[in-house]
Short mmCIF file of C-alpha atoms in Angstrom, two decimals:
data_model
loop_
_atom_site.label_atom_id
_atom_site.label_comp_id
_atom_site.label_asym_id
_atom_site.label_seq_id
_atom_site.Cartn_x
_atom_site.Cartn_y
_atom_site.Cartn_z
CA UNK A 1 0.00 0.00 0.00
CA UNK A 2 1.84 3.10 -1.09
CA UNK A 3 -0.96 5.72 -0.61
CA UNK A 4 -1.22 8.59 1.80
CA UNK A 5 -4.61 9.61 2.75
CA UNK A 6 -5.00 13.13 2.56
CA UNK A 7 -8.07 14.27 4.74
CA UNK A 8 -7.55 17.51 5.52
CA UNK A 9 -8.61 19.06 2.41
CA UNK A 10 -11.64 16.64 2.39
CA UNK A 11 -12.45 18.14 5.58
CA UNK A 12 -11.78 21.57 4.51
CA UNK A 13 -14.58 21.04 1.89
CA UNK A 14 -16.91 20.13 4.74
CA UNK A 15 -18.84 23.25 4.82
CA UNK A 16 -19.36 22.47 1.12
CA UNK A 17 -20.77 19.90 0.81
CA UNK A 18 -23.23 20.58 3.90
CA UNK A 19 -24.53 23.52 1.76
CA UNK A 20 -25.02 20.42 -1.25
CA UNK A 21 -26.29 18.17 1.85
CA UNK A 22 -28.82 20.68 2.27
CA UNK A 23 -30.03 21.05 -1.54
CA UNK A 24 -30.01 17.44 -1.45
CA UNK A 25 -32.54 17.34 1.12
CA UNK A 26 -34.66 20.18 -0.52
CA UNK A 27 -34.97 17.61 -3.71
CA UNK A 28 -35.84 14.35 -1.80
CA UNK A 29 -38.16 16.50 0.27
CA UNK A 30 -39.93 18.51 -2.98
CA UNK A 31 -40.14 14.96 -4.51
CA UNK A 32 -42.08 13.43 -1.75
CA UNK A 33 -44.25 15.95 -1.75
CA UNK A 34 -45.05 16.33 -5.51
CA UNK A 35 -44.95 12.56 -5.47
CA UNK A 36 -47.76 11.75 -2.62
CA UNK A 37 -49.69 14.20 -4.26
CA UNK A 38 -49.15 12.12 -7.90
CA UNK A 39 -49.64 9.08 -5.64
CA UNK A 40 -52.94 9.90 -4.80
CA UNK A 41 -54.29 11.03 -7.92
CA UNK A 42 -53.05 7.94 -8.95
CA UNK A 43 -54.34 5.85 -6.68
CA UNK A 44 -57.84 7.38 -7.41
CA UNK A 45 -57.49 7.30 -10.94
CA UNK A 46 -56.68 3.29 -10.94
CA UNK A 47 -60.16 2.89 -9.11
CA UNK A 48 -62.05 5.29 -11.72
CA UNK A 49 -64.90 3.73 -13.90
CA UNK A 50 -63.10 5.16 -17.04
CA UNK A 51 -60.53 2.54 -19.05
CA UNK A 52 -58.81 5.68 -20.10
CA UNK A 53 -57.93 7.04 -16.97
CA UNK A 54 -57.45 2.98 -15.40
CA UNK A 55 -54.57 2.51 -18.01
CA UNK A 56 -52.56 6.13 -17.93
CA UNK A 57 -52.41 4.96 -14.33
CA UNK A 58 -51.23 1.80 -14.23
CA UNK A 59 -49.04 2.66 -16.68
CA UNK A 60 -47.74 5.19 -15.01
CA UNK A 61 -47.00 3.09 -12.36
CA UNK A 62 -45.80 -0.37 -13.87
CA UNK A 63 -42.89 2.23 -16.06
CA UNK A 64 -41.98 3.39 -12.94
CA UNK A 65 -41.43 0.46 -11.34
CA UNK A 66 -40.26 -1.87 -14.07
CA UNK A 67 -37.31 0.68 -15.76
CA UNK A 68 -34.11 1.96 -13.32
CA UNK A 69 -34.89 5.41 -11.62
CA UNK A 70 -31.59 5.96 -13.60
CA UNK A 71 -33.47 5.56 -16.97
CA UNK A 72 -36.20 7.73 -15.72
CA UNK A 73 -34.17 10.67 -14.88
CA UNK A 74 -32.46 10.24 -18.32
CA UNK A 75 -35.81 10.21 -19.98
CA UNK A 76 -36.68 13.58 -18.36
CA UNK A 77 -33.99 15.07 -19.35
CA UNK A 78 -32.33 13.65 -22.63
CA UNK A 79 -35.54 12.62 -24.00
CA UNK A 80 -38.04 15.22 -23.22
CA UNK A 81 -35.25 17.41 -24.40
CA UNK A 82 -35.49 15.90 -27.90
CA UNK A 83 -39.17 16.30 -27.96
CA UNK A 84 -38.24 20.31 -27.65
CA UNK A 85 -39.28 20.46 -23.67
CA UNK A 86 -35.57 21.29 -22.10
CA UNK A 87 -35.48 20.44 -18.56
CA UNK A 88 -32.06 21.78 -16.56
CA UNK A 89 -30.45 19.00 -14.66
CA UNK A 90 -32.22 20.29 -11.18
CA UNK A 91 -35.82 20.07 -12.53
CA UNK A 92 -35.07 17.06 -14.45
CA UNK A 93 -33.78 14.84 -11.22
CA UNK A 94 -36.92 16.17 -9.36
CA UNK A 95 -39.01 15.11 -12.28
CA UNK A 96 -37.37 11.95 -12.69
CA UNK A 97 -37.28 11.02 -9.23
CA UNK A 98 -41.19 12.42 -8.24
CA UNK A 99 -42.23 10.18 -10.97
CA UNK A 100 -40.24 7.59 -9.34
CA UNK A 101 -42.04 8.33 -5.76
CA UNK A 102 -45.21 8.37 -7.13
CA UNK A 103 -45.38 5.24 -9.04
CA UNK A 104 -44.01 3.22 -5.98
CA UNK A 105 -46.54 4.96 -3.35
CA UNK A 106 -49.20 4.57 -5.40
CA UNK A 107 -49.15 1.34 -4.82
CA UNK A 108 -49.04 1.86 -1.06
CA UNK A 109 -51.60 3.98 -0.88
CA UNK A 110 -54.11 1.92 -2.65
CA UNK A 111 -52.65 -1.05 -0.19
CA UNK A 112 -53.60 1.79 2.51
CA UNK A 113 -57.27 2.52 1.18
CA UNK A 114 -58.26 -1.21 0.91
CA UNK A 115 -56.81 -1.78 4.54
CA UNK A 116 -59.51 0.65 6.29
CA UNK A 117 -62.76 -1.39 6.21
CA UNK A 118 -65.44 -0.42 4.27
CA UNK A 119 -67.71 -0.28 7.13
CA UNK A 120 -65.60 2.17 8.74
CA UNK A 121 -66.71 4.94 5.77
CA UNK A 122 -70.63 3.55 6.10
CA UNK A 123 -70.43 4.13 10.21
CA UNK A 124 -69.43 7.21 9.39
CA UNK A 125 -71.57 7.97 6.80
CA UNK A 126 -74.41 7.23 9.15
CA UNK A 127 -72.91 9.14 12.29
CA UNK A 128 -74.30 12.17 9.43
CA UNK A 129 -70.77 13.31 7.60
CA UNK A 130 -70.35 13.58 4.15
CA UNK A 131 -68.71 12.08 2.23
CA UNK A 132 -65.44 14.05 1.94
CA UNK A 133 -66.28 14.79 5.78
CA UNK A 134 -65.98 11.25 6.38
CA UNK A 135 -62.85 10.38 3.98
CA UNK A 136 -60.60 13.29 5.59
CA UNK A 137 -61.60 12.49 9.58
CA UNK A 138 -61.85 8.63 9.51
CA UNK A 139 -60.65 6.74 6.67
CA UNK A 140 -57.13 8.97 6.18
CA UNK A 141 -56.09 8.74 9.65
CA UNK A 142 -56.42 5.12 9.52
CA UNK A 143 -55.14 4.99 6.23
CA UNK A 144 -52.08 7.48 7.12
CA UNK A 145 -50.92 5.19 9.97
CA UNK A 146 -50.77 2.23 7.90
CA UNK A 147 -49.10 4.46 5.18
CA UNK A 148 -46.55 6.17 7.64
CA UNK A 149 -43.50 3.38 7.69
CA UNK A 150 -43.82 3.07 3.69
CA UNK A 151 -43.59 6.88 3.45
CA UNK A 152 -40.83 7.29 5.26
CA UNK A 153 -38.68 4.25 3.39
CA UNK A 154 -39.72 5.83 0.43
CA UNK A 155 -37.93 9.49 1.50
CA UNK A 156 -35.22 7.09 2.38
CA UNK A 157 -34.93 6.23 -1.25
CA UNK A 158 -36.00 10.02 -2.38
CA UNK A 159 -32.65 11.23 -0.42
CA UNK A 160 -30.59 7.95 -2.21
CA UNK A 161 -32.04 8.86 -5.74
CA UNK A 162 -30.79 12.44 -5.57
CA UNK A 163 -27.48 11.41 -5.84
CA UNK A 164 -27.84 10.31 -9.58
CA UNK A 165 -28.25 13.88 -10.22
CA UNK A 166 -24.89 13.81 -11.33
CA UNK A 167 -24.97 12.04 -14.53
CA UNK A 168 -27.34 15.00 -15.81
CA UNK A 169 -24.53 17.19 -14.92
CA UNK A 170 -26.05 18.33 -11.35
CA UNK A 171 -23.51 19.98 -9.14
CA UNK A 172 -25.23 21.86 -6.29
CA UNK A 173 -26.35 18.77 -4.55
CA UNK A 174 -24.01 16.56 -2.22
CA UNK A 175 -22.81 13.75 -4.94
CA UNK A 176 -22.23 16.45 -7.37
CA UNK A 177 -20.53 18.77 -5.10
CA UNK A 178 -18.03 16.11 -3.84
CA UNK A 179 -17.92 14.96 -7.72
CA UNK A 180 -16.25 18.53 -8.64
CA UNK A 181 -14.05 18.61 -5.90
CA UNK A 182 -12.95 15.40 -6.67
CA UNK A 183 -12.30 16.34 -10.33
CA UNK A 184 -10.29 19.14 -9.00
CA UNK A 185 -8.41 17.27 -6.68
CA UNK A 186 -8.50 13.31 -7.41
CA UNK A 187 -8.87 12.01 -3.58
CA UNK A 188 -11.63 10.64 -5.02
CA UNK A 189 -11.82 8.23 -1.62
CA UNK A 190 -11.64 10.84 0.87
CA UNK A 191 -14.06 13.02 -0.81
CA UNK A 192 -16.54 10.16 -1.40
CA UNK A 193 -16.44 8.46 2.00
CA UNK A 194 -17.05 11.92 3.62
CA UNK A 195 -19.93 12.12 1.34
CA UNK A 196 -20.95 8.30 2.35
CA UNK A 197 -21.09 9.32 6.19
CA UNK A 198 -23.26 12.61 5.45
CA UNK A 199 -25.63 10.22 3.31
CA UNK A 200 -25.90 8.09 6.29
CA UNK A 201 -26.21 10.65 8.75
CA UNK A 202 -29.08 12.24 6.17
CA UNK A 203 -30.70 9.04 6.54
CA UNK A 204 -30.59 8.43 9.84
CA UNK A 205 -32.13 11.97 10.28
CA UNK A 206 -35.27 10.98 8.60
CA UNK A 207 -35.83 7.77 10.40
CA UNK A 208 -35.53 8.99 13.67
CA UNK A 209 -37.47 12.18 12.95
CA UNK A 210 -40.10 10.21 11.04
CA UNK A 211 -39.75 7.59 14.67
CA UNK A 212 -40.34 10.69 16.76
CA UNK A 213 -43.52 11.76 14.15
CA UNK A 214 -44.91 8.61 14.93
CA UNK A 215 -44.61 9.09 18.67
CA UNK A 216 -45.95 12.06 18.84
CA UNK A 217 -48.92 11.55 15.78
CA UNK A 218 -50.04 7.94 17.09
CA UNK A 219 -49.80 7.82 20.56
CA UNK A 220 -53.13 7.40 21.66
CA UNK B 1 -40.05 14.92 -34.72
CA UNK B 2 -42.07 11.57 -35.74
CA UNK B 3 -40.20 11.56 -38.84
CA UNK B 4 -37.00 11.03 -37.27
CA UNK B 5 -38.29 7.93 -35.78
CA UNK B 6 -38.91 6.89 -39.00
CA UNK B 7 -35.90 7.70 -41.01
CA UNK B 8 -33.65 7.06 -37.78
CA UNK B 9 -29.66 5.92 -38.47
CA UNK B 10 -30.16 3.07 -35.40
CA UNK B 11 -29.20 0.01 -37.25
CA UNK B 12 -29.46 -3.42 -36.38
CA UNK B 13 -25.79 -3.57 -35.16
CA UNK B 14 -26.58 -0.75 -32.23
CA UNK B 15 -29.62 -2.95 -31.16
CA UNK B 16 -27.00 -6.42 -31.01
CA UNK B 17 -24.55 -4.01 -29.32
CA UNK B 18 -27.58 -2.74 -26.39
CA UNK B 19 -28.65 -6.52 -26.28
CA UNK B 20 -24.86 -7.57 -25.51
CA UNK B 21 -25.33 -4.92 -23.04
CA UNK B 22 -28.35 -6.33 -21.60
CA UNK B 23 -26.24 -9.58 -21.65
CA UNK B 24 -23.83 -7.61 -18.70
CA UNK B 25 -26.99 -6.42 -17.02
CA UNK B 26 -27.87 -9.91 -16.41
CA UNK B 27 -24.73 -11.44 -15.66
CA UNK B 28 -24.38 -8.61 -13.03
CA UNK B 29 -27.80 -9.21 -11.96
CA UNK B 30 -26.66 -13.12 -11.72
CA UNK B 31 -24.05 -12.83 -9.72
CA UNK B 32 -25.02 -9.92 -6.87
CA UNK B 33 -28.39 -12.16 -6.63
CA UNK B 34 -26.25 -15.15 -5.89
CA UNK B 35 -23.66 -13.42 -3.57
CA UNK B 36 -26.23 -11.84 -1.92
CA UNK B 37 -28.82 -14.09 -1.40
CA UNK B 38 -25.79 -16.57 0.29
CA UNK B 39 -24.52 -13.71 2.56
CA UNK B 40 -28.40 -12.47 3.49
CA UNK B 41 -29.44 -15.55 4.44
CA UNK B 42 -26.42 -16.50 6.55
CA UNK B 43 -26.91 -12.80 7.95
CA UNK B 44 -30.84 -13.39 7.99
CA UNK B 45 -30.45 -16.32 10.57
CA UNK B 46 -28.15 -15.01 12.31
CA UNK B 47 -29.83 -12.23 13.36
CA UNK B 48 -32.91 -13.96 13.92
CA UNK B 49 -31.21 -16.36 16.88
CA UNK B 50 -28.30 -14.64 17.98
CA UNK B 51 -28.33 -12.69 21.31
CA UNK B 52 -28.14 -9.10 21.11
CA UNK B 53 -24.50 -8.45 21.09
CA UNK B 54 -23.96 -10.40 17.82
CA UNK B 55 -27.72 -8.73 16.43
CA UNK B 56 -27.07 -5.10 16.99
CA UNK B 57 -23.56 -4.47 15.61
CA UNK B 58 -24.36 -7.07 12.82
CA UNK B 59 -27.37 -5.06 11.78
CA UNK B 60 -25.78 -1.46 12.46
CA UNK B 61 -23.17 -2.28 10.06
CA UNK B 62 -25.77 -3.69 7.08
CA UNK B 63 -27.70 -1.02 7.60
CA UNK B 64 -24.80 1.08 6.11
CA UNK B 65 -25.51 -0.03 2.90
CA UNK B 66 -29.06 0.92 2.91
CA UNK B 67 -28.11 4.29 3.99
CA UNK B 68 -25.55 5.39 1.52
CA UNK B 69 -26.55 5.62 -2.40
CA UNK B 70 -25.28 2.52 -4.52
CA UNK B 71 -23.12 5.26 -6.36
CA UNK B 72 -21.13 6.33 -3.64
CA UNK B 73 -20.52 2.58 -2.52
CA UNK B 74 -19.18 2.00 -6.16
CA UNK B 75 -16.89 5.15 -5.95
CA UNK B 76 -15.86 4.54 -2.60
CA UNK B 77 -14.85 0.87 -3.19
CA UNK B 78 -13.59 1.46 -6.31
CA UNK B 79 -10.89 4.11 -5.37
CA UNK B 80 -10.25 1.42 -2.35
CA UNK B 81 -9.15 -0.81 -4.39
CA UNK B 82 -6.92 0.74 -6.27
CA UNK B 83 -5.54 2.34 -2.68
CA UNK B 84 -5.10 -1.23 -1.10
CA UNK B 85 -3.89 -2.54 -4.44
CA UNK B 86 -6.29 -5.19 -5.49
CA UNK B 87 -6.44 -6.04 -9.02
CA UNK B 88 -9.65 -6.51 -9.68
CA UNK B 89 -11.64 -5.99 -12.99
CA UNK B 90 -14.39 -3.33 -12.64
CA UNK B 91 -17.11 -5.92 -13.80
CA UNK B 92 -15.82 -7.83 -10.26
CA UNK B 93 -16.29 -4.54 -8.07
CA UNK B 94 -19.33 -4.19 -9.35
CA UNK B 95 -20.92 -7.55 -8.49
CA UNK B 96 -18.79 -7.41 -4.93
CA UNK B 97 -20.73 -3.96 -3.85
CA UNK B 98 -23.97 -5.21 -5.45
CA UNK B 99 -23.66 -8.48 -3.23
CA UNK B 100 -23.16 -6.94 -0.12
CA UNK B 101 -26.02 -3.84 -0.81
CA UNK B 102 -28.38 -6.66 -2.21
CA UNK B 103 -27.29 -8.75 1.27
CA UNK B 104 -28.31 -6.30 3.12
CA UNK B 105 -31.70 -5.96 2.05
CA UNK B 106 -32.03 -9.50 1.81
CA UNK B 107 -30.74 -9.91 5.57
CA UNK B 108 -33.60 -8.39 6.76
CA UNK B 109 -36.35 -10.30 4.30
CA UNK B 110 -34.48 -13.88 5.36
CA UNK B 111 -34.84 -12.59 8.99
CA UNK B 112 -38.59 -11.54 9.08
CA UNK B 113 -39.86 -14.66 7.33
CA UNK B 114 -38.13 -16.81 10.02
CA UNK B 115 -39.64 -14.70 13.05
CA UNK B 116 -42.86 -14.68 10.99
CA UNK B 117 -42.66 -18.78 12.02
CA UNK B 118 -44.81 -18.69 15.77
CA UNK B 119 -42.82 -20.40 18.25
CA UNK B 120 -45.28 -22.05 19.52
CA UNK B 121 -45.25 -24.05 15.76
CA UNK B 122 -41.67 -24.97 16.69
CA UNK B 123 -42.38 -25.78 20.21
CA UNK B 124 -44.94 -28.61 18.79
CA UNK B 125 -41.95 -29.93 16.20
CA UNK B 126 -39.47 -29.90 19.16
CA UNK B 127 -42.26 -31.69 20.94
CA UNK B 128 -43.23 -34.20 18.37
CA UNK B 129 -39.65 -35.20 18.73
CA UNK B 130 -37.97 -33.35 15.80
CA UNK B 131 -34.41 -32.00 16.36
CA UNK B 132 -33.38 -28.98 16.12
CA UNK B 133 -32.17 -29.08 12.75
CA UNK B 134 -34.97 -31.29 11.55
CA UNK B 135 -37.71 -28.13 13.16
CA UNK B 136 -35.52 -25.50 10.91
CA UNK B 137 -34.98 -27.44 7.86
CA UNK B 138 -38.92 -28.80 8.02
CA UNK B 139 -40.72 -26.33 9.98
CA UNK B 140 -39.33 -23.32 9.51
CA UNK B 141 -38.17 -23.17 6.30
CA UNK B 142 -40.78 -23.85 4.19
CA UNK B 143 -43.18 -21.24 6.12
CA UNK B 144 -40.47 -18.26 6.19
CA UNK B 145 -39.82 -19.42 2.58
CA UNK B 146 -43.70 -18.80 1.33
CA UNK B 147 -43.67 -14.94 3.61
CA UNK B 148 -39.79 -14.12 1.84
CA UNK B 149 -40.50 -15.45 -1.45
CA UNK B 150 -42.44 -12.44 -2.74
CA UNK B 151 -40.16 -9.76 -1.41
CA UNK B 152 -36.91 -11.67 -2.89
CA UNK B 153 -38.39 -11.28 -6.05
CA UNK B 154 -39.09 -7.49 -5.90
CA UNK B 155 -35.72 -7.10 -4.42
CA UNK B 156 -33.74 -8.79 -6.91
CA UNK B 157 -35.67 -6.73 -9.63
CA UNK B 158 -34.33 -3.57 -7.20
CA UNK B 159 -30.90 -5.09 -7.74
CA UNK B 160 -31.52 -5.98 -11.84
CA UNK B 161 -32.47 -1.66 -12.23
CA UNK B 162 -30.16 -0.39 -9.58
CA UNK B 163 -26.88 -2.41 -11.73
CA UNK B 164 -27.64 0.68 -14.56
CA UNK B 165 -25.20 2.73 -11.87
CA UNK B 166 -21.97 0.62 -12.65
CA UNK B 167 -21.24 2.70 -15.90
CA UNK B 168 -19.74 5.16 -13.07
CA UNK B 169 -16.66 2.98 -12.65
CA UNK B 170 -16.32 2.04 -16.47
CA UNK B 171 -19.03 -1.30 -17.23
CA UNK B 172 -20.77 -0.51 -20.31
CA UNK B 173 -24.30 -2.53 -19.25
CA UNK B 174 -27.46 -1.71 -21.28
CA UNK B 175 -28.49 2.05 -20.10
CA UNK B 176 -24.10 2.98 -20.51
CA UNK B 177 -24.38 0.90 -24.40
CA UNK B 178 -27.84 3.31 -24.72
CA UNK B 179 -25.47 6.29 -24.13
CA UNK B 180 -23.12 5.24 -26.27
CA UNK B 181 -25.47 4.84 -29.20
CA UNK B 182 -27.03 8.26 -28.29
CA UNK B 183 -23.60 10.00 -28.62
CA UNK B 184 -22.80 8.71 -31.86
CA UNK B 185 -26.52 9.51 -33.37
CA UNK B 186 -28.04 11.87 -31.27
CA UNK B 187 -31.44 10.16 -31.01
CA UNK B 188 -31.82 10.29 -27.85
CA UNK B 189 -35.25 9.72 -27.25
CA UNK B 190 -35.88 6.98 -29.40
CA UNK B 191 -32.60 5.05 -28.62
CA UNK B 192 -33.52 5.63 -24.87
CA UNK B 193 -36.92 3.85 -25.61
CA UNK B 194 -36.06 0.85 -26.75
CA UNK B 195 -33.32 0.66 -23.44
CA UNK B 196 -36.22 1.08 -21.52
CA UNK B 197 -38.60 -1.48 -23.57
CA UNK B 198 -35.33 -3.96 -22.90
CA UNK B 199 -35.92 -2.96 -19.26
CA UNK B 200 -39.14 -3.46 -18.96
CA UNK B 201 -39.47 -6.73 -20.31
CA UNK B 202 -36.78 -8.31 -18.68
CA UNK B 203 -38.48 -6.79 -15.43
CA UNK B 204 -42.49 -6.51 -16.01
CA UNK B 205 -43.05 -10.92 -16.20
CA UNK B 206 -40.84 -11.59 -13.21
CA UNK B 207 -42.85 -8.90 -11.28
CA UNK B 208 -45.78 -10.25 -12.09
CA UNK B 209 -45.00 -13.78 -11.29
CA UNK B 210 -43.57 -12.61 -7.69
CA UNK B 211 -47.49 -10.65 -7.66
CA UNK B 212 -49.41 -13.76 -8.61
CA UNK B 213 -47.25 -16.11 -6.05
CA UNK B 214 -47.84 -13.65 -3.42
CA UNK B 215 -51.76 -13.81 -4.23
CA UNK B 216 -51.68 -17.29 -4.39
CA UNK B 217 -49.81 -18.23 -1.23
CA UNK B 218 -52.02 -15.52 0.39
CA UNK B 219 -55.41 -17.40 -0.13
CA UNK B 220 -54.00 -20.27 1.45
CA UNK B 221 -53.49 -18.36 4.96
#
């Protein structure tokens, strides 16, 4: 082994690549939003009474779960961009990855919906709410708790995906950060295992926020 | 725009060249499924019976590679071996990191479909006079097999997708032999396409086999 580690400069970009840890968690975050709400519309579009609407759903979903959230992101932004609709790299990882989200909680949610008993919505119903009444204070709580520890994997995965941001040239977020100071620099493994232990520490923040959530949200 | 699909310059040779690349898809596929399906269920049953001071650091350390994207684990090992000065192709780092990320994720499938076993099933083979061997290899096999079944199948289709990351360290598999095409005639959308139609079929049946099984096996419950 004839290699010196040099970690000091790796360390001197710390404050760096924070600043991309930060953007990184502004994508994953922006994705899971955009993609619950995609989820949902999903989800209620693959129980709709039109074929039309049945079929752009599920194949929304079985693309995004059948082709590499690599592919996807490449889609969004080489081959929209042929198609004359030119995505930059950061709205093109946030499309590629939301699409991502959505088609995997989709799923979830609809395994969510069917979970809450029917009977639950007619007691309810009968108890005199409406029916959006009924949906929003009785069958989403129920719905949201069996939901919650699939949500929260799936932000896992949000924060993970982000870092293939790079290959559509990306460099404000944490891979593609430590990607041009490794360019610069070539202590590629210093640079990379920093940005390793703040992708672990990233995730580690959202499960044990997400644990606290669920402490404080379903308690009773 | 639709006549460019029609007059396109993607000749049959570019489609054998993404189908060889399919071809390293697979065999990358092959051989992190195999690696890591060995390692996860050693890991798997091991967590499942060992006391906590061999559970808790064994699971703290797989849980790494659940935490850190499968790009930085290739770039990390990668430049590791060339610091410790292993020789190794980059085809054999590849399927090395995919093993141990697809081990982890299979460590914890192996381990919840043997705790999904009651003990009070393997109370009554211990009982009926089995041994211990005879209760795991009887007992609780085939039950943690039908609950871990379904979710080995949807993770090695996680694995098959998440290989399209080894182009970083130099493996031209089928999304990388896409690229190349793309570069050379800058049909990008159409070249992507049929990457993704490769994709998709290699992935779609499986899926819906591990669907059907889980149905199926469901019923019986």
């Amino acid at each position: 082994m004839h290699y010196t580690f040099h970690w000091l400069p790796a360390f001197r970009a710390l404050p760096d690549m924070l600043w991309g840890a930060l953007v990184t968690l502004e994508i994953a975050l922006l994705s899971m939003l955009l993609g619950v709400f995609f989820a949902v519309v999903l989800a209620v579009a693959s129980n709709s009474p039109y074929r039309a609407l049945r079929g752009a759903a599920a194949s929304w979903v079985e693309l995004a779960r059948n082709t590499p959230a690599l592919f996807q992101i490449y889609m969004a932004y080489f081959g929209l961009g042929s198609l004359g609709i030119h995505l930059d790299s950061f709205v093109a990882l946030l499309a590629g990855i939301t699409f991502n989200n959505a088609g995997y909680l989709a799923e979830t949610f609809r395994g969510g919906l069917r979970a809450v008993p029917a009977t639950q919505m007619r007691a309810a119903r009968s108890l005199g709410m409406g029916q959006v009444q009924a949906f929003r204070l009785v069958v989403m709580p129920q719905m949201f708790r069996i939901v919650f520890y699939p949500l929260t994997n799936q932000m896992v995965w949000a924060i993970l995906m982000t870092s293939l941001g790079v290959v559509v040239g990306l460099n404000s977020d944490l891979t593609g950060v430590t990607q041009e100071l490794n360019v610069r620099s070539f202590r590629t493994f210093e640079y990379f295992a920093l940005a390793a232990v703040i992708y672990y520490l990233l995730a580690k923040l959202v499960t044990v926020s997400a644990r606290l959530m669920a402490w404080r949200l379903f308690r009773y | 725009m639709f006549s460019s699909l029609l007059d396109t310059s993607f000749s049959l040779n570019d489609l054998w060249f993404m189908l060889k690349g399919a071809g390293v898809t697979l065999a990358l596929t092959f051989w992190a499924v195999i690696g890591g399906t060995l390692l996860g269920v050693v890991f798997g049953v091991v967590r499942a019976v060992s006391p906590w001071w061999i559970n808790a650091p064994l699971g703290a350390v797989l849980d790494v590679f659940r935490s850190v994207p499968l790009l930085i684990q290739l770039v990390v090992a990668n430049s590791f071996k060339t610091i410790v000065g292993i020789n190794w192709p980059p085809f054999t780092v590849g399927c090395v990191v995919l093993a141990l990320y697809m081990s982890a994720y299979c460590t914890e499938i192996v381990r919840s479909g043997f705790l999904a076993v009651p003990t009070t099933t393997r109370r009554a083979a211990r009982s009926l006079g089995m041994s211990y061997w005879q209760d795991l290899s009887f007992i609780v096999f085939p039950i943690a097999l039908r609950v871990a079944l379904p979710s080995w199948i949807g993770l090695t289709l996680g694995v098959m997708k998440d290989t399209a990351m080894v182009w970083w360290i130099g493996i031209v598999e089928l999304l990388r032999s896409s690229q190349v095409i793309v570069t050379r005639i800058q049909e990008p959308l159409f070249v992507l396409s049929i990457a993704g139609l490769i994709y998709f079929l290699m992935s779609f049946p499986i899926a819906r086999l591990g669907a059907r099984l889980e149905k199926r096996w469901r019923e019986n419950e």
